[in-house]
Amino acid sequence: MSHVLAFIAIALVVNLTPGPAMLHCVASSVSRGPRAGIRAALGVELGVFVYVVATVTGLAALLVSAPTAYTVVQLIGICFLACMAWTSVPRGKQGEGEDGVTQRNSGGRPFVKGFLLNVSNPKIALFFLTILPQLVPSGASSWQLLAFGLGFNLSGFTVNTLAGLLGHQLAPATDRLGPVRNVLPWIPPAVFLALTAAALWSVITR
């Protein structure tokens, strides 16, 4: 029971920490409607699930132990973060999205982008390799590891979906912010650009 409680606590802390995945879910929900936010969260967690399976089967250990392969995946992730920064730049109104929400930018398919955002992040594999084994009982089977990984998926999906729905509900309030509301659409591209720079710096200085 202590292992389960420790896992739940760490999963919540990790998933509640704002990052590119949560930002993508919120931005999708605000600009395209709540169903788009849910699809984005599903894509994000499918990307995480790839690393869950990789951890259970031992492929994640192989990736982390091969510096060249790890760096290649990191560079792919950096390129994708840069693309996210570019595609999230506001380009004016483009019609009504789901549930009557005005789209400030089309941003592509939320599910696919959410999946690519996480599957191109090898640090998730590193997280599962370093944290997950410490949280499961000694001698745990592959099925137990998979169950813990799915629990992490469920926690992430719940947090990201709620964050997206909250962002969607609060979006109308920005109309009362006056000139400040014109700055808000530029926050996602600025954050993605900062994440791109940070990821690139970590590769260069490693």
Steps between C-alpha positions, in 0.01 A plus 500: 500500500788739577635451148161589351462812716852617414432442131171693510670793678789520252271452198283790616798727567651424158173536311394816687829671409429726198690401189467490120242219511269689736553819302401319180181366661402842635578678172303241300200530730504881497546542126304201366255398771493255794479188283824604331657531845390147583643370172826679576514333844438159342784561254732610778431186703537273197848646462570423867359148456760432230768552765305295753507204261865573417586493871317173559664332200848639569517717188514819707816378674655435160413852385641670809817288492570593137617866507472549123144366481400704805645817346325436168163469673578814700575694181176376344319625809672837476393534136144415595498755785619761251215401266255530791631851568451596135154347455371654824581855388166686480394572144164667552150354516431202279135425557316310767639187657318230693221609729502846340847589622688743281822352369794736540724258314434165340801329659460169318352188653509511883519120541788451255693799634450383858630154411805632314573748779554223754628216284784728384603568861749230614512653848171318563683170446768617744230589753338157482836322521613694807174549690268210415730218624529676837123517544400143416549209743826309472472222244192648339386338177472672163123513548543690826736746330243544224223559755705774670574655161131501410428662835743775407318532165162533671634763740652700213185479288283619790728793588551616139131467413396700807765763423368529145137528613596760761684701236196483274269620778730789594565610141191730479629689805794623293261726310484717812877544515510771236831540315657222711292239316697572183812372675350171619503320159875558484567313827488146350748571217728682745494206742560245223789711370651516849465123536667454162794715607530319835492156336759605241725640773477172695619309192785742430627506859455131575 
